[in-house]
Short mmCIF file of C-alpha atoms in Angstrom, two decimals:
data_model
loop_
_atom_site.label_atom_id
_atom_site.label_comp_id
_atom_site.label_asym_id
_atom_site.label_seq_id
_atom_site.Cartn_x
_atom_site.Cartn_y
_atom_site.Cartn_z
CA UNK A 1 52.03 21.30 39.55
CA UNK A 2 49.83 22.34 42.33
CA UNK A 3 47.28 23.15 39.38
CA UNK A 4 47.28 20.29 37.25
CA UNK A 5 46.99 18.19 40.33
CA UNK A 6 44.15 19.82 41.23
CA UNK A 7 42.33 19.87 37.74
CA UNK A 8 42.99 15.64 37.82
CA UNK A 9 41.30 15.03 41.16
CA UNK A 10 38.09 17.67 39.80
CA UNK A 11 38.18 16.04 36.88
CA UNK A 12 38.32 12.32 38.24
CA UNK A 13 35.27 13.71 40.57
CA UNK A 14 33.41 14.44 38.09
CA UNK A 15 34.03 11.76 35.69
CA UNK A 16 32.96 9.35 38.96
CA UNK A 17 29.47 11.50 39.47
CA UNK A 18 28.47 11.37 36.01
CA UNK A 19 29.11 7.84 35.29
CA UNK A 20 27.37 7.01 38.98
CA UNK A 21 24.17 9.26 37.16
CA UNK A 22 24.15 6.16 34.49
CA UNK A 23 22.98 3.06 36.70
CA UNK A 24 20.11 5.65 37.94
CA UNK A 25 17.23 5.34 35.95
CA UNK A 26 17.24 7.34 33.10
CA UNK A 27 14.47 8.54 29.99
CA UNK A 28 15.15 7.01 26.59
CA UNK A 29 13.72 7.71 23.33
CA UNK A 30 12.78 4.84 21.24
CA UNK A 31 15.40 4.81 17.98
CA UNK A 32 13.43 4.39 15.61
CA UNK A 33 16.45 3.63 12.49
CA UNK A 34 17.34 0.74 14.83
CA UNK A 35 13.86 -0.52 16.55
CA UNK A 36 11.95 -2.99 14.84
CA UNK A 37 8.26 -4.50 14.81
CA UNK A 38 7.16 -7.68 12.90
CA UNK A 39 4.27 -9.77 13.06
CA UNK A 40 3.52 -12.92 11.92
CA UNK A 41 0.09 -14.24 11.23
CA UNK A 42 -0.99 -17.77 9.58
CA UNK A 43 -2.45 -18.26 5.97
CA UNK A 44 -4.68 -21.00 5.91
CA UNK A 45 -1.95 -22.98 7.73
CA UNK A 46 0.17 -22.94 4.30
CA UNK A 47 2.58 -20.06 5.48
CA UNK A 48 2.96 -17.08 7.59
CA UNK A 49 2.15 -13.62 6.59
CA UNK A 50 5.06 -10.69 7.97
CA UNK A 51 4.40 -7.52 8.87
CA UNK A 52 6.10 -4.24 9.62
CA UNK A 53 5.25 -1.15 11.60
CA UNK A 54 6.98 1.54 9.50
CA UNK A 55 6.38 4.00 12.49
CA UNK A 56 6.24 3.80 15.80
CA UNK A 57 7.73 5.33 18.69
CA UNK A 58 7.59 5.81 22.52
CA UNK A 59 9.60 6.45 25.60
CA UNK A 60 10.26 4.14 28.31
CA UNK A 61 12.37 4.21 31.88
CA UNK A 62 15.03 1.98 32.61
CA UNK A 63 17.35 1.45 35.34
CA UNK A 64 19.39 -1.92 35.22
CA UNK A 65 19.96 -2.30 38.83
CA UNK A 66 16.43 -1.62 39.60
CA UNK A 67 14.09 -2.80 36.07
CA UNK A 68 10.83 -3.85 38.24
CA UNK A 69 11.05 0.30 38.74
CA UNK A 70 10.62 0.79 35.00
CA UNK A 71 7.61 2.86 32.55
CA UNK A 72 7.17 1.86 28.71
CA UNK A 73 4.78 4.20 26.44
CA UNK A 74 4.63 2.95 22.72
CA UNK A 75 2.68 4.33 20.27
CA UNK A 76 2.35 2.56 16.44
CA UNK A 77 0.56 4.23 13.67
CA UNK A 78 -1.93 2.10 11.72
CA UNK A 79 -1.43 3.25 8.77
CA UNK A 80 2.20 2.53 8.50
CA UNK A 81 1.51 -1.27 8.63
CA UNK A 82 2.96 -2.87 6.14
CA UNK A 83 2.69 -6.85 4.42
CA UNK A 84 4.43 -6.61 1.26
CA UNK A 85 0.83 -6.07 -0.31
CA UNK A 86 -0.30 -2.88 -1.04
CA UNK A 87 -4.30 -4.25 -1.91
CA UNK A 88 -4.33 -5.97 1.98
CA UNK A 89 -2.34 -2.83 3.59
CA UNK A 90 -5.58 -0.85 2.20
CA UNK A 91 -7.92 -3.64 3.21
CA UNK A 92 -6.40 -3.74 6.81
CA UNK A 93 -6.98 -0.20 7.63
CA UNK A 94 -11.03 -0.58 7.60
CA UNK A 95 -13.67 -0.55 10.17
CA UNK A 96 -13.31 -4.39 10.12
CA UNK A 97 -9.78 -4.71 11.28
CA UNK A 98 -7.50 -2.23 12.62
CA UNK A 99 -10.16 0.63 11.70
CA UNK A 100 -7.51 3.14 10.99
CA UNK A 101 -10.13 6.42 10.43
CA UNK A 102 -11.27 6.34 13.97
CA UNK A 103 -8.78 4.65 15.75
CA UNK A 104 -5.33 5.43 13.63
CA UNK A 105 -2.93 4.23 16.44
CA UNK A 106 -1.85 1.24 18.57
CA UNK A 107 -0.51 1.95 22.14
CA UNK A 108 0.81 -0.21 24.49
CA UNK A 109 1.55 1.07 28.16
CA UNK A 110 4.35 -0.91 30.60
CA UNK A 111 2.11 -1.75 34.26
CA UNK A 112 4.42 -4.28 35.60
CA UNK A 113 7.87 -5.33 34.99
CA UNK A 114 9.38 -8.55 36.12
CA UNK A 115 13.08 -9.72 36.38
CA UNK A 116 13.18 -13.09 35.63
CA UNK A 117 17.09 -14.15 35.00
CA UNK A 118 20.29 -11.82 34.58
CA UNK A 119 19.15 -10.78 31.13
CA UNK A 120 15.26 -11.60 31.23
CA UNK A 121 11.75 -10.19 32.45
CA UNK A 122 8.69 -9.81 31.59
CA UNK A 123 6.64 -6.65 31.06
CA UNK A 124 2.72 -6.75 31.73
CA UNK A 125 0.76 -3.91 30.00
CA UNK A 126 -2.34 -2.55 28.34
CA UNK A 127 -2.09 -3.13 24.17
CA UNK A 128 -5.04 -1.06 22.55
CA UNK A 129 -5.63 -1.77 18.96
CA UNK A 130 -8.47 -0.69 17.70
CA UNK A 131 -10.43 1.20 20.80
CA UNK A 132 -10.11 -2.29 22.71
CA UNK A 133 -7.70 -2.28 25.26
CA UNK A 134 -6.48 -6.06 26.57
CA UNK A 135 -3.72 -7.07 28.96
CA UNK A 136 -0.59 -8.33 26.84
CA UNK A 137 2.73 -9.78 28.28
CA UNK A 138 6.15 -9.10 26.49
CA UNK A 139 8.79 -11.59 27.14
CA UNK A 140 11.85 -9.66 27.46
CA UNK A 141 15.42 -9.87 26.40
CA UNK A 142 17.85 -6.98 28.02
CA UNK A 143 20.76 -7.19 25.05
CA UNK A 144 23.36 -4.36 26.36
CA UNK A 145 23.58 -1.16 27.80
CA UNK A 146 26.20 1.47 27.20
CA UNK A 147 27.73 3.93 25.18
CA UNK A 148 27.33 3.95 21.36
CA UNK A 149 30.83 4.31 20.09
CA UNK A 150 29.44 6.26 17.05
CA UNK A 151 27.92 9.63 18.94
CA UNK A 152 28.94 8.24 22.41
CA UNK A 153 25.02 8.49 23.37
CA UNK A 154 23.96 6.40 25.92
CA UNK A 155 22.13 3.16 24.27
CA UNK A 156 20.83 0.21 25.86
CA UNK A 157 18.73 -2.27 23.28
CA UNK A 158 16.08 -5.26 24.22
CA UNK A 159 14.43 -7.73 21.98
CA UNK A 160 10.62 -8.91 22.95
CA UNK A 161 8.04 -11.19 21.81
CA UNK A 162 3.85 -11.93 22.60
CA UNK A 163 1.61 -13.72 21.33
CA UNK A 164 -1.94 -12.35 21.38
CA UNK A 165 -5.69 -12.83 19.82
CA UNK A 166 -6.81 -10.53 16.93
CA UNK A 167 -10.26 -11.49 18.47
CA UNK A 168 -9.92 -10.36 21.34
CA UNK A 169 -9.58 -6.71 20.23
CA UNK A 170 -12.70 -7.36 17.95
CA UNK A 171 -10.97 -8.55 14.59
CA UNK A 172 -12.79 -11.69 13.55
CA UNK A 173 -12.85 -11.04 10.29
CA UNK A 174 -12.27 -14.41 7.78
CA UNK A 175 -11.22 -16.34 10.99
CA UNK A 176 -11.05 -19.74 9.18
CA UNK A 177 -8.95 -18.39 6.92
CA UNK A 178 -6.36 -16.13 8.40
CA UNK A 179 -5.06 -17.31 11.82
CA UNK A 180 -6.50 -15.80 15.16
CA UNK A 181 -3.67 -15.67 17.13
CA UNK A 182 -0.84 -13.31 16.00
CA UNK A 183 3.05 -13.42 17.19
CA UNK A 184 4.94 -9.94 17.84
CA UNK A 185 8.58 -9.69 17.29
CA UNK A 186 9.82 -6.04 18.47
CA UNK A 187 13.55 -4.79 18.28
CA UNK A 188 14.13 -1.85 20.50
CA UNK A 189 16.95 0.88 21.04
CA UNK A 190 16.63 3.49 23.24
CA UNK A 191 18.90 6.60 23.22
CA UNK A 192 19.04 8.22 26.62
CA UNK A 193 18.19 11.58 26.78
CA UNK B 1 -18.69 -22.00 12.97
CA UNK B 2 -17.47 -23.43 9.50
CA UNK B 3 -14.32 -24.15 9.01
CA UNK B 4 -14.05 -21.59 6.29
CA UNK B 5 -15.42 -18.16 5.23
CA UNK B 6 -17.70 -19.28 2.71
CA UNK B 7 -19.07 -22.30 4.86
CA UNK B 8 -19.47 -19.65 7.83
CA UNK B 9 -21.34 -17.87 5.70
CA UNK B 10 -23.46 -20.56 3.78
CA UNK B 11 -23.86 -21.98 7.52
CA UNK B 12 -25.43 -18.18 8.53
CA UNK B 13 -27.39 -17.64 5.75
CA UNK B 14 -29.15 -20.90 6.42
CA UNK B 15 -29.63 -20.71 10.20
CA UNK B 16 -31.73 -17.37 10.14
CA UNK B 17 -33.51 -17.83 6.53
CA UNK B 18 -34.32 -20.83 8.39
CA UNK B 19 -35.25 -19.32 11.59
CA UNK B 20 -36.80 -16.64 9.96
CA UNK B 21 -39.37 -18.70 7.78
CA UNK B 22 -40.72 -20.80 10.96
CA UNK B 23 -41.13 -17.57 13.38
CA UNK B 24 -43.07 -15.92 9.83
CA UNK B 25 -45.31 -19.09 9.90
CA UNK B 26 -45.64 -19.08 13.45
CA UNK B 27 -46.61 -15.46 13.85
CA UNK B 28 -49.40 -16.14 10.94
CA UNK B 29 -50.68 -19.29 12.72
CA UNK B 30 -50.60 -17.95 15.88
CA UNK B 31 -52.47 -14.44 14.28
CA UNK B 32 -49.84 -12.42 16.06
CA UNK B 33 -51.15 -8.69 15.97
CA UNK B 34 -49.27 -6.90 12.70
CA UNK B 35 -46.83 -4.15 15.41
CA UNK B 36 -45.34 -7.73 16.61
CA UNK B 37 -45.20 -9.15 13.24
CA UNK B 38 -43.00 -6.10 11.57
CA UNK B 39 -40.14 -6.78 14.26
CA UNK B 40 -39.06 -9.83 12.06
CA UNK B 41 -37.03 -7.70 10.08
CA UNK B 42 -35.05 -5.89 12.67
CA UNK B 43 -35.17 -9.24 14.05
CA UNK B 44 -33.08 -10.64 11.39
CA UNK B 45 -31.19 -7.56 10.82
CA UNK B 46 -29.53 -8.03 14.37
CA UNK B 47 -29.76 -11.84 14.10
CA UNK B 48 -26.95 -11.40 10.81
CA UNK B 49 -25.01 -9.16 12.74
CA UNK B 50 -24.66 -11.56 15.68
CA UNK B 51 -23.59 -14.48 12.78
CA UNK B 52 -21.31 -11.58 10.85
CA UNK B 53 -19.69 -10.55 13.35
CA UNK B 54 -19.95 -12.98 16.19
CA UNK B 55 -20.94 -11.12 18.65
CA UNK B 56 -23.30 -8.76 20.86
CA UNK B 57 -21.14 -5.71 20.88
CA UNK B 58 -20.27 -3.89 24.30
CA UNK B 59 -22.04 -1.04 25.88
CA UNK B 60 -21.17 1.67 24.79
CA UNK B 61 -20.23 0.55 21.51
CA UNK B 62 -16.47 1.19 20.19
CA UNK B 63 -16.10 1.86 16.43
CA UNK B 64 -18.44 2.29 13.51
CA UNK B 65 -18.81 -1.75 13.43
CA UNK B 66 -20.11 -2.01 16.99
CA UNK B 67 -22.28 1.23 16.38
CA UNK B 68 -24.26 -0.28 13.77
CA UNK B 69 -25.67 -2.92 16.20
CA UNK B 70 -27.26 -0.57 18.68
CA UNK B 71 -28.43 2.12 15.70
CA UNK B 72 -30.19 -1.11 14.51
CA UNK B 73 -31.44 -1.85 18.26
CA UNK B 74 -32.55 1.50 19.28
CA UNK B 75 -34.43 1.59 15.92
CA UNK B 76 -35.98 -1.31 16.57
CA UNK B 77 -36.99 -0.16 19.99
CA UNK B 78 -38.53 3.11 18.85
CA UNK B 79 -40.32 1.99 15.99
CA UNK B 80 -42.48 -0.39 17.97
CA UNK B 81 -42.99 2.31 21.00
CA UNK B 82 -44.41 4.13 18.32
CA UNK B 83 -46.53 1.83 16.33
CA UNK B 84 -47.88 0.08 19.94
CA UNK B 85 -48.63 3.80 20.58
CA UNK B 86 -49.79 4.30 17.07
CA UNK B 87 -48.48 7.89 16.18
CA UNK B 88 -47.81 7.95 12.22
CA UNK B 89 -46.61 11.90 12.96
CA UNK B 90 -44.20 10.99 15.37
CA UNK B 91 -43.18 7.51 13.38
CA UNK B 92 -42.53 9.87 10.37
CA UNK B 93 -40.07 12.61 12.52
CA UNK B 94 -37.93 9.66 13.53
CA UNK B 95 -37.41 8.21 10.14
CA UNK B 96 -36.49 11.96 9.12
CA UNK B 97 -34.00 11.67 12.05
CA UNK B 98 -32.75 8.56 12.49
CA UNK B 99 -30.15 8.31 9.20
CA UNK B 100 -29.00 11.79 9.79
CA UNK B 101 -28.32 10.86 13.31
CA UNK B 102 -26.94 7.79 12.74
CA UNK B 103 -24.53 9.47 9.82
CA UNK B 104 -23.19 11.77 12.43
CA UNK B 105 -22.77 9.03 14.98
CA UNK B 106 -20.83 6.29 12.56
CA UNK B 107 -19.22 9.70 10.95
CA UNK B 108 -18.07 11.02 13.97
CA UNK B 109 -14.43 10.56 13.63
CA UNK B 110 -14.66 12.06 9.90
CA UNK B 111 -16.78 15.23 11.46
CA UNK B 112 -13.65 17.09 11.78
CA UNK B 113 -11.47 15.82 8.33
CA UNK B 114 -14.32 15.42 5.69
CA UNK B 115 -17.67 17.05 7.19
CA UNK B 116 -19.29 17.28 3.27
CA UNK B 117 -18.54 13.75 2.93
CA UNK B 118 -20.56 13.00 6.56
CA UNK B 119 -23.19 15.44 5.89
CA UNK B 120 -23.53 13.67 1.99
CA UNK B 121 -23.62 10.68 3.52
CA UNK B 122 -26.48 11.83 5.83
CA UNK B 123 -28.66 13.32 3.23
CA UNK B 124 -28.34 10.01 1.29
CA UNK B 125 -29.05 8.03 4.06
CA UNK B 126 -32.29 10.17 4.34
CA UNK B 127 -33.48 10.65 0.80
CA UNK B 128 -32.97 6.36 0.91
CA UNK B 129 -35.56 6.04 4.46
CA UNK B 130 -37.71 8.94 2.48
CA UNK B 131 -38.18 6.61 -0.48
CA UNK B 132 -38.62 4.19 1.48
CA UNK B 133 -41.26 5.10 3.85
CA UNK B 134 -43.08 6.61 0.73
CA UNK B 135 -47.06 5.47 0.94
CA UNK B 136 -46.89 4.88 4.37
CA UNK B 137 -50.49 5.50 4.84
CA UNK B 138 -50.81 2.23 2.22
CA UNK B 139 -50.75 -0.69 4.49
CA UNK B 140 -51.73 -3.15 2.43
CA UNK B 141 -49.41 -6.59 2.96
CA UNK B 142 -48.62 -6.18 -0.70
CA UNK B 143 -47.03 -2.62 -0.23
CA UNK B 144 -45.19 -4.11 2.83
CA UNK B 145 -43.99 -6.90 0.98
CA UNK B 146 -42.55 -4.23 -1.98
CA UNK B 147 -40.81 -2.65 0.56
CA UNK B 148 -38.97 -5.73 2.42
CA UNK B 149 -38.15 -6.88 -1.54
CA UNK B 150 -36.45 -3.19 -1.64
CA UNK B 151 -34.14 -3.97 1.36
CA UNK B 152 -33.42 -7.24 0.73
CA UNK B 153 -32.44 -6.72 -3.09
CA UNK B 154 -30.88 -3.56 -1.49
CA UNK B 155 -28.93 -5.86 0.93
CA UNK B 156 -27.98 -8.23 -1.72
CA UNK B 157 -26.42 -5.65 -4.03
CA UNK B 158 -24.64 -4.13 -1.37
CA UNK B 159 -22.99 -6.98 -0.51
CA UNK B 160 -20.35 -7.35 -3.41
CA UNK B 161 -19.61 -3.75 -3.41
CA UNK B 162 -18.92 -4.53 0.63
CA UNK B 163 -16.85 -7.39 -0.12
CA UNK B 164 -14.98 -5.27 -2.76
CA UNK B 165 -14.49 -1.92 -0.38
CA UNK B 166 -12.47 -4.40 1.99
CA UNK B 167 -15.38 -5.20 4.65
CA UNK B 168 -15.66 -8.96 4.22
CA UNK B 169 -17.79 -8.75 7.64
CA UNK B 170 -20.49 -6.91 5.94
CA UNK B 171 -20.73 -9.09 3.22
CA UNK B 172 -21.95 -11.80 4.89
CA UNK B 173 -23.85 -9.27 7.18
CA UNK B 174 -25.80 -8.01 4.22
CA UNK B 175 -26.19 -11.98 2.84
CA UNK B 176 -27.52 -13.00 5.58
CA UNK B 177 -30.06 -10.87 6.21
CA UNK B 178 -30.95 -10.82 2.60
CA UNK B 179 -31.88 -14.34 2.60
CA UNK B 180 -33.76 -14.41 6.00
CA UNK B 181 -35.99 -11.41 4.90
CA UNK B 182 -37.02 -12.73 1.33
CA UNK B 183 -37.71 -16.21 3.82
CA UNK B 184 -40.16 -13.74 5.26
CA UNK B 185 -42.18 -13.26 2.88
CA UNK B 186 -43.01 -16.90 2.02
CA UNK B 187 -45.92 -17.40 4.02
CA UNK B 188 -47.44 -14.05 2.88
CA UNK B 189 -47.53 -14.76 -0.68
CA UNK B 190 -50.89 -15.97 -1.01
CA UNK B 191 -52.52 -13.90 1.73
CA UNK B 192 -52.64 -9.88 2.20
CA UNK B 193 -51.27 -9.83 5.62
CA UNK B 194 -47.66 -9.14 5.67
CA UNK B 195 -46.48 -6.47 8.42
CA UNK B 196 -43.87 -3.69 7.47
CA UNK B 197 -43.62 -1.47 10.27
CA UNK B 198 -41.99 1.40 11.66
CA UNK B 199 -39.72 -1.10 13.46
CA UNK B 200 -39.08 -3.10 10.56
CA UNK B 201 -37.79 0.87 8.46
CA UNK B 202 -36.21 1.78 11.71
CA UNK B 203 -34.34 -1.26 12.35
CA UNK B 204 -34.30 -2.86 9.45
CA UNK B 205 -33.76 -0.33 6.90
CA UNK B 206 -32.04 2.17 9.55
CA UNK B 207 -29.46 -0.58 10.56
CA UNK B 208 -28.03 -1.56 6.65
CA UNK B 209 -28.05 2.11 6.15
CA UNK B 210 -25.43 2.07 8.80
CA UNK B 211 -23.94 -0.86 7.68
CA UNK B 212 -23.10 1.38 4.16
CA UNK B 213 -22.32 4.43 6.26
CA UNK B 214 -19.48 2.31 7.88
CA UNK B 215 -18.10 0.78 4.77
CA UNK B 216 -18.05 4.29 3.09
CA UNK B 217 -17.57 6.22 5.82
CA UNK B 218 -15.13 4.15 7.67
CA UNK B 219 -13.20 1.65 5.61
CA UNK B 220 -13.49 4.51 2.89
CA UNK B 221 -12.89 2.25 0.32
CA UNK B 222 -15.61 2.11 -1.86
CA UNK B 223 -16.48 2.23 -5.08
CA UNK B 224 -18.81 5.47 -5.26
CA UNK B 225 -19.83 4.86 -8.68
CA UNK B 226 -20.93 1.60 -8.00
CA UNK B 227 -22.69 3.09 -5.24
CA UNK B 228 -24.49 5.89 -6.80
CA UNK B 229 -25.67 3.26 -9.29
CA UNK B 230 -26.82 0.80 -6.43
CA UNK B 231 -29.08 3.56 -4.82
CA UNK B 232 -31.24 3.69 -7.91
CA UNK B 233 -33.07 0.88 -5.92
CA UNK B 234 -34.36 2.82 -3.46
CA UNK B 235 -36.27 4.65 -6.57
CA UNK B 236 -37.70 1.56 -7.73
CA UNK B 237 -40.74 2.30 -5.83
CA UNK B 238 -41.45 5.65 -7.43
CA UNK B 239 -40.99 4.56 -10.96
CA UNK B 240 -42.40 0.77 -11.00
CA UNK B 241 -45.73 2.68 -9.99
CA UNK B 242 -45.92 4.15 -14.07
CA UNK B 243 -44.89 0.95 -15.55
CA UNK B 244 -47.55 -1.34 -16.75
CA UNK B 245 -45.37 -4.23 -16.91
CA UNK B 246 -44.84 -4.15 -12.80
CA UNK B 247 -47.99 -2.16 -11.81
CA UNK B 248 -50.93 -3.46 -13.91
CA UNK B 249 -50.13 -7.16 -13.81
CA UNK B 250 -52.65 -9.75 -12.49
CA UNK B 251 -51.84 -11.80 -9.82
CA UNK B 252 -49.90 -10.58 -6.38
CA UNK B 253 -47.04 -12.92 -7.13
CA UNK B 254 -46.30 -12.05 -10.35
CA UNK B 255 -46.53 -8.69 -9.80
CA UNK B 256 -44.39 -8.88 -6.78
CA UNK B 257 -41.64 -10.87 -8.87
CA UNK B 258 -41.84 -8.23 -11.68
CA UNK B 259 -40.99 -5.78 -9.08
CA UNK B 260 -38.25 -7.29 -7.94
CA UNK B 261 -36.70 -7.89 -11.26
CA UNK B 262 -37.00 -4.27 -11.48
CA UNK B 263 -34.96 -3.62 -7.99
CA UNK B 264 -32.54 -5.77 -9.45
CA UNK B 265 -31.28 -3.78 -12.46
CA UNK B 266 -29.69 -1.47 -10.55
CA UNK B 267 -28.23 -3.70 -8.23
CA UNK B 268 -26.54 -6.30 -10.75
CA UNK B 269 -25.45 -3.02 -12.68
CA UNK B 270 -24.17 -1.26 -9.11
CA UNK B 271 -22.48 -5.15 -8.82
CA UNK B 272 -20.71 -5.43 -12.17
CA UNK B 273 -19.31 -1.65 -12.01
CA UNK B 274 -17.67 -2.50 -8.97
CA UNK B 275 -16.45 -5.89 -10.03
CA UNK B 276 -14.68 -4.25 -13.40
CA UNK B 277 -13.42 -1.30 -11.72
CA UNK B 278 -11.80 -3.35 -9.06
CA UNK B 279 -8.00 -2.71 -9.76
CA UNK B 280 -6.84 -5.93 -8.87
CA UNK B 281 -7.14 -9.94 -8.19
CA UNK B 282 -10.42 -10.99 -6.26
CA UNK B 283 -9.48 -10.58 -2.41
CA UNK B 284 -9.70 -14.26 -1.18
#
């Protein structure tokens, strides 16, 4: 009696420690199989063009209780870009847009994160697409934290949006026809590590 | 700046040719000495960048696009240094250099993956200046003239097969400055006096060799038949001189026109090869 007793109050210690561990900021790995990235981009004002990163991932820092404490490191490959059109996926990748042969990824690196409401923040970082490198501001939306009932791995998901200027990072190419300013729509999961 | 492509680029092409033809008369009414004269065509070169692209790129340049500005600029620089200092030996080493250089510099990111296909471009980039620069010692306006009609048909050829390797940019680049060097030559048609100078090969020549270096090198993309076909200009030169029907006839103009018909074969043959072999609807 004296045994199982004693196993209950080591094990209820321990349970308490580790799930303390979880509201300290912790490493996760963006999930790719359930992260997103869209962006839409006007056609002559007729319609918007979507597009996908295929590929992308990153790491970022995140503790709940603390998120003004947080890191973000993303890193897209060009050449998995994707807007339903194989001709303008090739036509993308040259030296007068996203320049894929010398610069083949887009990185975007977390410098200040802002709480705004319960669930809200903003994140102010350096986007680089295409050798420029420009200050960009992700609205944030914290969805949930917590365990994923699947592989019990520790999950916490956000959705974000920006706007920003293709011009600014040098693309001006056929500016009165395709729009200038293009909207980012990113899903994210991150799977503690 | 237009509210479309085409009326950017209409908009462009008129602006320098424009600009171009009054600084041409000027220069001849003012009798501005010959070294000053040849910087209208590097003059023009960077002029259709700045419309192309909209801007004066950064220092140091990012990318192959930016690059092409200040390979143009530092061309420009050099060749009048050397004709003010008026050293054909030294004017002649540079040429040699400059393309290779400027291969290597564009190329750089492609040094590592695909160094044949840098060091290819390089030697064509070369062989093109060589042909060009060919009679130097022949300063006659007339020669001068043959020489801007070379990199302005060049220019104009190069254009579609731009368009076509996905560098819309560079299409109106190569427009532009098409147009504002055949306004250029205007003035000089009845007189002997046009100015081709190291400058004008250096910066002129030496920056739309970079502009194809990027589109090949870069946006990798184009058509390399079309291409090879296209750089059958550059020989137009050579061979026009044992033709009759450009060499031998009377009259500057009409020799001058001949000649240029003659660039043109190549490049309306380099333009339909790319149009036919393009595997898809017209990118607009």
């Amino acid at each position: 009696m004296l045994k199982l007793t004693r196993a209950y109050l080591v094990s209820t210690v321990l349970s308490t420690l580790l799930l303390a561990g979880q509201v300290e900021a912790k490493t996760f790995d963006i999930d790719i199989v359930h992260s997103s990235m869209a962006f839409f981009i006007d056609h002559l004002g007729f319609s918007r063009v979507i597009g996908v990163a295929k590929e992308f991932g990153g790491t970022f820092e995140f503790d709940a209780a603390k998120p003004e404490a947080s890191s973000l490191d993303v890193n897209v490959k060009v050449a998995s870009i994707s807007t339903n059109n194989t001709q303008r996926d090739s036509d993308i990748q040259g030296a007068d847009w996203f320049n894929a042969t010398e610069f083949p990824d887009i990185t975007f690196v977390g410098k200040e994160f802002k709480q705004a409401n319960e669930n809200t923040g903003s994140i102010v970082g350096d986007l680089t697409i295409a050798g420029v490198t420009q200050p960009a501001t992700l609205d944030v939306v914290f969805n949930k934290e917590g365990e994923n009932p699947w592989d019990k791995s520790h999950v916490v998901g956000f959705s974000a949006q920006t706007t920003v200027k293709r011009s600014d990072f040098g693309m001006k190419s056929a500016l009165g026809m395709i729009g200038d300013e293009v909207r980012l729509y990113i899903e994210i999961e991150g799977r503690g590590r | 700046m237009g509210q479309s492509p085409q009326e950017a680029l209409v908009i462009g092409i008129g602006a320098v040719s424009l600009a171009a033809f009054l600084l041409a008369g000027l220069c001849q009414l003012l009798r501005i000495g010959r070294v000053w004269r040849a910087l209208l065509v590097p003059g023009v070169f960077l002029a259709a960048y700045f419309m192309a692209y909209g801007k004066v790129p950064s220092f140091p340049p990012v990318g192959a696009v930016n690059k092409i500005f200040y390979i143009a600029l530092l061309g420009t620089v050099l060749g009048l240094m050397v004709d003010l200092a008026g050293k054909p030996r030294l004017a002649s080493l540079l040429m040699a250099l400059q393309p290779v250089a400027a291969a290597l510099y564009i190329g750089e990111a492609r040094l590592r993956a695909a160094p044949i296909e840098v060091l290819g471009a390089a030697a064509a980039g070369f062989a093109a200046m060589w042909l060009m620069r060919r009679h130097r010692e022949v300063s006659t306006g007339e020669e001068g003239m043959r020489r801007a009609l070379v990199l302005a048909i060049a220019a104009l050829g190069f254009a579609p097969i731009a368009l076509l390797g996905a560098s819309s940019a560079s299409l109106q680049l190569c427009l532009i400055f098409a147009f504002a060097v055949l306004a250029t030559l205007v003035w000089n048609l009845r007189n002997d006096d046009y100015a081709f100078g190291t400058s004008s090969l250096l910066g002129g020549a030496g920056g739309m060799i970079a502009v194809v270096y990027a589109v090949t090198l870069i946006t990798r993309k184009t058509d390399l038949l079309a291409l090879a076909v296209w750089s059958l200009i550059f020989l137009v030169p050579s061979l026009s001189d044992r033709l009759p029907w450009v060499a031998t006839r009377k009259g500057k103009v009409v020799r001058l026109v001949a000649f240029a018909l003659f660039c043109a074969v190549p490049a309306v043959c380099a333009t339909a090869i790319a149009v036919l072999s393009y595997g898809s609807s017209f990118p607009i």
